Amino acid sequence: MRANTNLFWILFAFMLLADVAYTIWSLLYFNGEIEWVGTIAIGLAAILSAFLAFYLSRVHKAQGAELPEDRLDSNIDDGDPEMGFYSPWSWWPIILAGGGALLMLGLAVGIWLSFIAAALTLVAIVGWTYEYYRGYFAR
């Protein structure tokens, strides 16, 4: 995490330098007028990098110890957390992905399609949530 913090501080410095250079270039190229879109976008990218670097440095200080990724003597299994239980035979995630894709298509093509997709998405969420409450795999 220390390496990530340092990389984000370096990225902040680079973006700040790029923002100053872009502002000077736009002043010279556009006859004394600043091109605001690029200047603000690069400046916001610098601010985002600073926010991430600050957050990661606070988390690194608060966690009390080094992560397994930061230690040279760690094994691969040291950083392997329990991810939870997933059904390898479940069809509900595929139906949910189809409903989400249809929902986005409905927003792009016609709003009437979004209502059908929202119903399909809701059925898929309920089905995926309650698939272990009925049938052969009920608990």
mmCIF file with all atom_site columns, C-alpha atoms in Angstrom:
data_model
loop_
_atom_site.group_PDB
_atom_site.id
_atom_site.type_symbol
_atom_site.label_atom_id
_atom_site.label_alt_id
_atom_site.label_comp_id
_atom_site.label_asym_id
_atom_site.label_entity_id
_atom_site.label_seq_id
_atom_site.pdbx_PDB_ins_code
_atom_site.Cartn_x
_atom_site.Cartn_y
_atom_site.Cartn_z
_atom_site.occupancy
_atom_site.B_iso_or_equiv
_atom_site.pdbx_formal_charge
_atom_site.auth_seq_id
_atom_site.auth_comp_id
_atom_site.auth_asym_id
_atom_site.auth_atom_id
_atom_site.pdbx_PDB_model_num
ATOM 1   C CA . MET A 1 1   ? 0.000   0.000   0.000   1.00 0.00 ? 1   MET A CA 1
ATOM 2   C CA . ARG A 1 2   ? 2.974   2.268   0.559   1.00 0.00 ? 2   ARG A CA 1
ATOM 3   C CA . ALA A 1 3   ? 3.967   1.832   -3.083  1.00 0.00 ? 3   ALA A CA 1
ATOM 4   C CA . ASN A 1 4   ? 0.442   2.765   -4.213  1.00 0.00 ? 4   ASN A CA 1
ATOM 5   C CA . THR A 1 5   ? 0.519   5.882   -2.047  1.00 0.00 ? 5   THR A CA 1
ATOM 6   C CA . ASN A 1 6   ? 3.834   6.953   -3.535  1.00 0.00 ? 6   ASN A CA 1
ATOM 7   C CA . LEU A 1 7   ? 2.584   6.307   -7.066  1.00 0.00 ? 7   LEU A CA 1
ATOM 8   C CA . PHE A 1 8   ? -0.499  8.450   -6.505  1.00 0.00 ? 8   PHE A CA 1
ATOM 9   C CA . TRP A 1 9   ? 1.618   11.303  -5.082  1.00 0.00 ? 9   TRP A CA 1
ATOM 10  C CA . ILE A 1 10  ? 3.854   11.098  -8.158  1.00 0.00 ? 10  ILE A CA 1
ATOM 11  C CA . LEU A 1 11  ? 0.778   11.076  -10.377 1.00 0.00 ? 11  LEU A CA 1
ATOM 12  C CA . PHE A 1 12  ? -0.531  14.147  -8.519  1.00 0.00 ? 12  PHE A CA 1
ATOM 13  C CA . ALA A 1 13  ? 2.714   16.023  -9.133  1.00 0.00 ? 13  ALA A CA 1
ATOM 14  C CA . PHE A 1 14  ? 2.700   15.031  -12.811 1.00 0.00 ? 14  PHE A CA 1
ATOM 15  C CA . MET A 1 15  ? -0.922  16.071  -13.303 1.00 0.00 ? 15  MET A CA 1
ATOM 16  C CA . LEU A 1 16  ? -0.296  19.384  -11.571 1.00 0.00 ? 16  LEU A CA 1
ATOM 17  C CA . LEU A 1 17  ? 2.703   20.042  -13.824 1.00 0.00 ? 17  LEU A CA 1
ATOM 18  C CA . ALA A 1 18  ? 0.692   18.978  -16.869 1.00 0.00 ? 18  ALA A CA 1
ATOM 19  C CA . ASP A 1 19  ? -2.137  21.305  -15.849 1.00 0.00 ? 19  ASP A CA 1
ATOM 20  C CA . VAL A 1 20  ? 0.229   24.276  -15.581 1.00 0.00 ? 20  VAL A CA 1
ATOM 21  C CA . ALA A 1 21  ? 1.827   23.412  -18.925 1.00 0.00 ? 21  ALA A CA 1
ATOM 22  C CA . TYR A 1 22  ? -1.584  22.997  -20.572 1.00 0.00 ? 22  TYR A CA 1
ATOM 23  C CA . THR A 1 23  ? -2.775  26.333  -19.228 1.00 0.00 ? 23  THR A CA 1
ATOM 24  C CA . ILE A 1 24  ? 0.324   28.126  -20.488 1.00 0.00 ? 24  ILE A CA 1
ATOM 25  C CA . TRP A 1 25  ? 0.025   26.391  -23.861 1.00 0.00 ? 25  TRP A CA 1
ATOM 26  C CA . SER A 1 26  ? -3.630  27.361  -24.183 1.00 0.00 ? 26  SER A CA 1
ATOM 27  C CA . LEU A 1 27  ? -2.800  30.976  -23.324 1.00 0.00 ? 27  LEU A CA 1
ATOM 28  C CA . LEU A 1 28  ? -0.198  31.054  -26.076 1.00 0.00 ? 28  LEU A CA 1
ATOM 29  C CA . TYR A 1 29  ? -2.212  29.130  -28.653 1.00 0.00 ? 29  TYR A CA 1
ATOM 30  C CA . PHE A 1 30  ? -5.597  30.817  -28.173 1.00 0.00 ? 30  PHE A CA 1
ATOM 31  C CA . ASN A 1 31  ? -4.275  34.408  -28.074 1.00 0.00 ? 31  ASN A CA 1
ATOM 32  C CA . GLY A 1 32  ? -4.515  34.967  -24.346 1.00 0.00 ? 32  GLY A CA 1
ATOM 33  C CA . GLU A 1 33  ? -7.648  32.923  -23.647 1.00 0.00 ? 33  GLU A CA 1
ATOM 34  C CA . ILE A 1 34  ? -7.640  29.855  -21.437 1.00 0.00 ? 34  ILE A CA 1
ATOM 35  C CA . GLU A 1 35  ? -9.147  26.637  -22.776 1.00 0.00 ? 35  GLU A CA 1
ATOM 36  C CA . TRP A 1 36  ? -11.221 25.805  -19.710 1.00 0.00 ? 36  TRP A CA 1
ATOM 37  C CA . VAL A 1 37  ? -12.350 22.256  -20.426 1.00 0.00 ? 37  VAL A CA 1
ATOM 38  C CA . GLY A 1 38  ? -8.894  20.720  -20.585 1.00 0.00 ? 38  GLY A CA 1
ATOM 39  C CA . THR A 1 39  ? -7.505  22.886  -17.803 1.00 0.00 ? 39  THR A CA 1
ATOM 40  C CA . ILE A 1 40  ? -10.285 21.914  -15.404 1.00 0.00 ? 40  ILE A CA 1
ATOM 41  C CA . ALA A 1 41  ? -10.213 18.237  -16.436 1.00 0.00 ? 41  ALA A CA 1
ATOM 42  C CA . ILE A 1 42  ? -6.478  17.881  -15.837 1.00 0.00 ? 42  ILE A CA 1
ATOM 43  C CA . GLY A 1 43  ? -6.755  19.836  -12.597 1.00 0.00 ? 43  GLY A CA 1
ATOM 44  C CA . LEU A 1 44  ? -9.529  17.549  -11.366 1.00 0.00 ? 44  LEU A CA 1
ATOM 45  C CA . ALA A 1 45  ? -7.425  14.515  -12.277 1.00 0.00 ? 45  ALA A CA 1
ATOM 46  C CA . ALA A 1 46  ? -4.654  15.966  -10.097 1.00 0.00 ? 46  ALA A CA 1
ATOM 47  C CA . ILE A 1 47  ? -7.085  16.516  -7.222  1.00 0.00 ? 47  ILE A CA 1
ATOM 48  C CA . LEU A 1 48  ? -8.395  12.951  -7.575  1.00 0.00 ? 48  LEU A CA 1
ATOM 49  C CA . SER A 1 49  ? -4.849  11.595  -7.391  1.00 0.00 ? 49  SER A CA 1
ATOM 50  C CA . ALA A 1 50  ? -4.180  13.651  -4.263  1.00 0.00 ? 50  ALA A CA 1
ATOM 51  C CA . PHE A 1 51  ? -7.402  12.400  -2.633  1.00 0.00 ? 51  PHE A CA 1
ATOM 52  C CA . LEU A 1 52  ? -6.495  8.783   -3.350  1.00 0.00 ? 52  LEU A CA 1
ATOM 53  C CA . ALA A 1 53  ? -2.930  9.221   -2.102  1.00 0.00 ? 53  ALA A CA 1
ATOM 54  C CA . PHE A 1 54  ? -4.126  10.865  1.111   1.00 0.00 ? 54  PHE A CA 1
ATOM 55  C CA . TYR A 1 55  ? -6.760  8.169   1.712   1.00 0.00 ? 55  TYR A CA 1
ATOM 56  C CA . LEU A 1 56  ? -4.321  5.331   1.112   1.00 0.00 ? 56  LEU A CA 1
ATOM 57  C CA . SER A 1 57  ? -1.741  6.901   3.421   1.00 0.00 ? 57  SER A CA 1
ATOM 58  C CA . ARG A 1 58  ? -4.370  7.227   6.194   1.00 0.00 ? 58  ARG A CA 1
ATOM 59  C CA . VAL A 1 59  ? -5.491  3.617   5.731   1.00 0.00 ? 59  VAL A CA 1
ATOM 60  C CA . HIS A 1 60  ? -1.897  2.397   5.713   1.00 0.00 ? 60  HIS A CA 1
ATOM 61  C CA . LYS A 1 61  ? -1.198  4.216   8.959   1.00 0.00 ? 61  LYS A CA 1
ATOM 62  C CA . ALA A 1 62  ? -4.417  2.986   10.626  1.00 0.00 ? 62  ALA A CA 1
ATOM 63  C CA . GLN A 1 63  ? -4.103  -0.692  9.719   1.00 0.00 ? 63  GLN A CA 1
ATOM 64  C CA . GLY A 1 64  ? -1.153  -1.148  12.059  1.00 0.00 ? 64  GLY A CA 1
ATOM 65  C CA . ALA A 1 65  ? 0.761   -3.704  10.000  1.00 0.00 ? 65  ALA A CA 1
ATOM 66  C CA . GLU A 1 66  ? 1.939   -4.295  6.486   1.00 0.00 ? 66  GLU A CA 1
ATOM 67  C CA . LEU A 1 67  ? -0.269  -6.062  3.989   1.00 0.00 ? 67  LEU A CA 1
ATOM 68  C CA . PRO A 1 68  ? 0.911   -9.410  2.605   1.00 0.00 ? 68  PRO A CA 1
ATOM 69  C CA . GLU A 1 69  ? 1.551   -7.681  -0.724  1.00 0.00 ? 69  GLU A CA 1
ATOM 70  C CA . ASP A 1 70  ? 4.046   -5.342  0.956   1.00 0.00 ? 70  ASP A CA 1
ATOM 71  C CA . ARG A 1 71  ? 6.099   -8.043  2.702   1.00 0.00 ? 71  ARG A CA 1
ATOM 72  C CA . LEU A 1 72  ? 8.909   -9.839  0.916   1.00 0.00 ? 72  LEU A CA 1
ATOM 73  C CA . ASP A 1 73  ? 8.543   -13.043 2.966   1.00 0.00 ? 73  ASP A CA 1
ATOM 74  C CA . SER A 1 74  ? 4.801   -13.588 2.373   1.00 0.00 ? 74  SER A CA 1
ATOM 75  C CA . ASN A 1 75  ? 3.188   -16.391 0.409   1.00 0.00 ? 75  ASN A CA 1
ATOM 76  C CA . ILE A 1 76  ? 0.354   -16.192 -2.099  1.00 0.00 ? 76  ILE A CA 1
ATOM 77  C CA . ASP A 1 77  ? -2.068  -17.775 0.375   1.00 0.00 ? 77  ASP A CA 1
ATOM 78  C CA . ASP A 1 78  ? -1.457  -15.030 2.963   1.00 0.00 ? 78  ASP A CA 1
ATOM 79  C CA . GLY A 1 79  ? -3.498  -12.519 0.991   1.00 0.00 ? 79  GLY A CA 1
ATOM 80  C CA . ASP A 1 80  ? -6.267  -14.939 -0.040  1.00 0.00 ? 80  ASP A CA 1
ATOM 81  C CA . PRO A 1 81  ? -9.447  -13.851 1.788   1.00 0.00 ? 81  PRO A CA 1
ATOM 82  C CA . GLU A 1 82  ? -12.703 -15.772 1.976   1.00 0.00 ? 82  GLU A CA 1
ATOM 83  C CA . MET A 1 83  ? -14.801 -14.460 -0.897  1.00 0.00 ? 83  MET A CA 1
ATOM 84  C CA . GLY A 1 84  ? -18.080 -16.114 0.044   1.00 0.00 ? 84  GLY A CA 1
ATOM 85  C CA . PHE A 1 85  ? -20.198 -18.851 -1.434  1.00 0.00 ? 85  PHE A CA 1
ATOM 86  C CA . TYR A 1 86  ? -21.170 -18.803 -5.091  1.00 0.00 ? 86  TYR A CA 1
ATOM 87  C CA . SER A 1 87  ? -23.353 -21.304 -6.898  1.00 0.00 ? 87  SER A CA 1
ATOM 88  C CA . PRO A 1 88  ? -21.522 -22.716 -9.894  1.00 0.00 ? 88  PRO A CA 1
ATOM 89  C CA . TRP A 1 89  ? -24.745 -24.037 -11.461 1.00 0.00 ? 89  TRP A CA 1
ATOM 90  C CA . SER A 1 90  ? -26.904 -20.925 -11.017 1.00 0.00 ? 90  SER A CA 1
ATOM 91  C CA . TRP A 1 91  ? -28.474 -19.365 -14.110 1.00 0.00 ? 91  TRP A CA 1
ATOM 92  C CA . TRP A 1 92  ? -29.726 -16.273 -12.293 1.00 0.00 ? 92  TRP A CA 1
ATOM 93  C CA . PRO A 1 93  ? -26.571 -14.154 -12.839 1.00 0.00 ? 93  PRO A CA 1
ATOM 94  C CA . ILE A 1 94  ? -26.909 -14.626 -16.599 1.00 0.00 ? 94  ILE A CA 1
ATOM 95  C CA . ILE A 1 95  ? -30.570 -13.576 -16.492 1.00 0.00 ? 95  ILE A CA 1
ATOM 96  C CA . LEU A 1 96  ? -29.633 -10.592 -14.320 1.00 0.00 ? 96  LEU A CA 1
ATOM 97  C CA . ALA A 1 97  ? -26.928 -9.535  -16.781 1.00 0.00 ? 97  ALA A CA 1
ATOM 98  C CA . GLY A 1 98  ? -29.410 -9.831  -19.636 1.00 0.00 ? 98  GLY A CA 1
ATOM 99  C CA . GLY A 1 99  ? -31.936 -7.739  -17.731 1.00 0.00 ? 99  GLY A CA 1
ATOM 100 C CA . GLY A 1 100 ? -29.334 -5.068  -17.028 1.00 0.00 ? 100 GLY A CA 1
ATOM 101 C CA . ALA A 1 101 ? -28.244 -5.007  -20.668 1.00 0.00 ? 101 ALA A CA 1
ATOM 102 C CA . LEU A 1 102 ? -31.862 -4.764  -21.790 1.00 0.00 ? 102 LEU A CA 1
ATOM 103 C CA . LEU A 1 103 ? -32.407 -1.941  -19.297 1.00 0.00 ? 103 LEU A CA 1
ATOM 104 C CA . MET A 1 104 ? -29.524 0.059   -20.762 1.00 0.00 ? 104 MET A CA 1
ATOM 105 C CA . LEU A 1 105 ? -30.745 -0.692  -24.274 1.00 0.00 ? 105 LEU A CA 1
ATOM 106 C CA . GLY A 1 106 ? -34.186 0.550   -23.259 1.00 0.00 ? 106 GLY A CA 1
ATOM 107 C CA . LEU A 1 107 ? -32.705 3.820   -22.037 1.00 0.00 ? 107 LEU A CA 1
ATOM 108 C CA . ALA A 1 108 ? -30.929 4.247   -25.369 1.00 0.00 ? 108 ALA A CA 1
ATOM 109 C CA . VAL A 1 109 ? -33.670 3.063   -27.740 1.00 0.00 ? 109 VAL A CA 1
ATOM 110 C CA . GLY A 1 110 ? -37.063 3.432   -26.127 1.00 0.00 ? 110 GLY A CA 1
ATOM 111 C CA . ILE A 1 111 ? -38.216 3.944   -22.567 1.00 0.00 ? 111 ILE A CA 1
ATOM 112 C CA . TRP A 1 112 ? -40.982 1.349   -22.954 1.00 0.00 ? 112 TRP A CA 1
ATOM 113 C CA . LEU A 1 113 ? -38.327 -1.380  -23.136 1.00 0.00 ? 113 LEU A CA 1
ATOM 114 C CA . SER A 1 114 ? -36.903 -0.273  -19.789 1.00 0.00 ? 114 SER A CA 1
ATOM 115 C CA . PHE A 1 115 ? -40.126 -1.212  -17.986 1.00 0.00 ? 115 PHE A CA 1
ATOM 116 C CA . ILE A 1 116 ? -39.923 -4.780  -19.287 1.00 0.00 ? 116 ILE A CA 1
ATOM 117 C CA . ALA A 1 117 ? -36.220 -4.946  -18.439 1.00 0.00 ? 117 ALA A CA 1
ATOM 118 C CA . ALA A 1 118 ? -36.810 -3.593  -14.921 1.00 0.00 ? 118 ALA A CA 1
ATOM 119 C CA . ALA A 1 119 ? -39.345 -6.362  -14.278 1.00 0.00 ? 119 ALA A CA 1
ATOM 120 C CA . LEU A 1 120 ? -36.917 -8.984  -15.620 1.00 0.00 ? 120 LEU A CA 1
ATOM 121 C CA . THR A 1 121 ? -34.108 -7.583  -13.493 1.00 0.00 ? 121 THR A CA 1
ATOM 122 C CA . LEU A 1 122 ? -36.288 -7.618  -10.383 1.00 0.00 ? 122 LEU A CA 1
ATOM 123 C CA . VAL A 1 123 ? -37.313 -11.245 -11.007 1.00 0.00 ? 123 VAL A CA 1
ATOM 124 C CA . ALA A 1 124 ? -33.656 -12.212 -11.500 1.00 0.00 ? 124 ALA A CA 1
ATOM 125 C CA . ILE A 1 125 ? -32.576 -10.513 -8.259  1.00 0.00 ? 125 ILE A CA 1
ATOM 126 C CA . VAL A 1 126 ? -35.323 -12.225 -6.283  1.00 0.00 ? 126 VAL A CA 1
ATOM 127 C CA . GLY A 1 127 ? -34.588 -15.574 -7.937  1.00 0.00 ? 127 GLY A CA 1
ATOM 128 C CA . TRP A 1 128 ? -30.869 -15.345 -7.260  1.00 0.00 ? 128 TRP A CA 1
ATOM 129 C CA . THR A 1 129 ? -31.440 -14.288 -3.656  1.00 0.00 ? 129 THR A CA 1
ATOM 130 C CA . TYR A 1 130 ? -33.904 -17.049 -2.833  1.00 0.00 ? 130 TYR A CA 1
ATOM 131 C CA . GLU A 1 131 ? -32.585 -19.933 -4.928  1.00 0.00 ? 131 GLU A CA 1
ATOM 132 C CA . TYR A 1 132 ? -31.543 -21.888 -1.820  1.00 0.00 ? 132 TYR A CA 1
ATOM 133 C CA . TYR A 1 133 ? -34.906 -21.555 -0.097  1.00 0.00 ? 133 TYR A CA 1
ATOM 134 C CA . ARG A 1 134 ? -36.853 -23.911 -2.395  1.00 0.00 ? 134 ARG A CA 1
ATOM 135 C CA . GLY A 1 135 ? -36.375 -27.119 -4.283  1.00 0.00 ? 135 GLY A CA 1
ATOM 136 C CA . TYR A 1 136 ? -33.510 -29.605 -4.174  1.00 0.00 ? 136 TYR A CA 1
ATOM 137 C CA . PHE A 1 137 ? -30.962 -27.248 -2.577  1.00 0.00 ? 137 PHE A CA 1
ATOM 138 C CA . ALA A 1 138 ? -33.223 -25.819 0.162   1.00 0.00 ? 138 ALA A CA 1
ATOM 139 C CA . ARG A 1 139 ? -31.651 -25.401 3.564   1.00 0.00 ? 139 ARG A CA 1
#
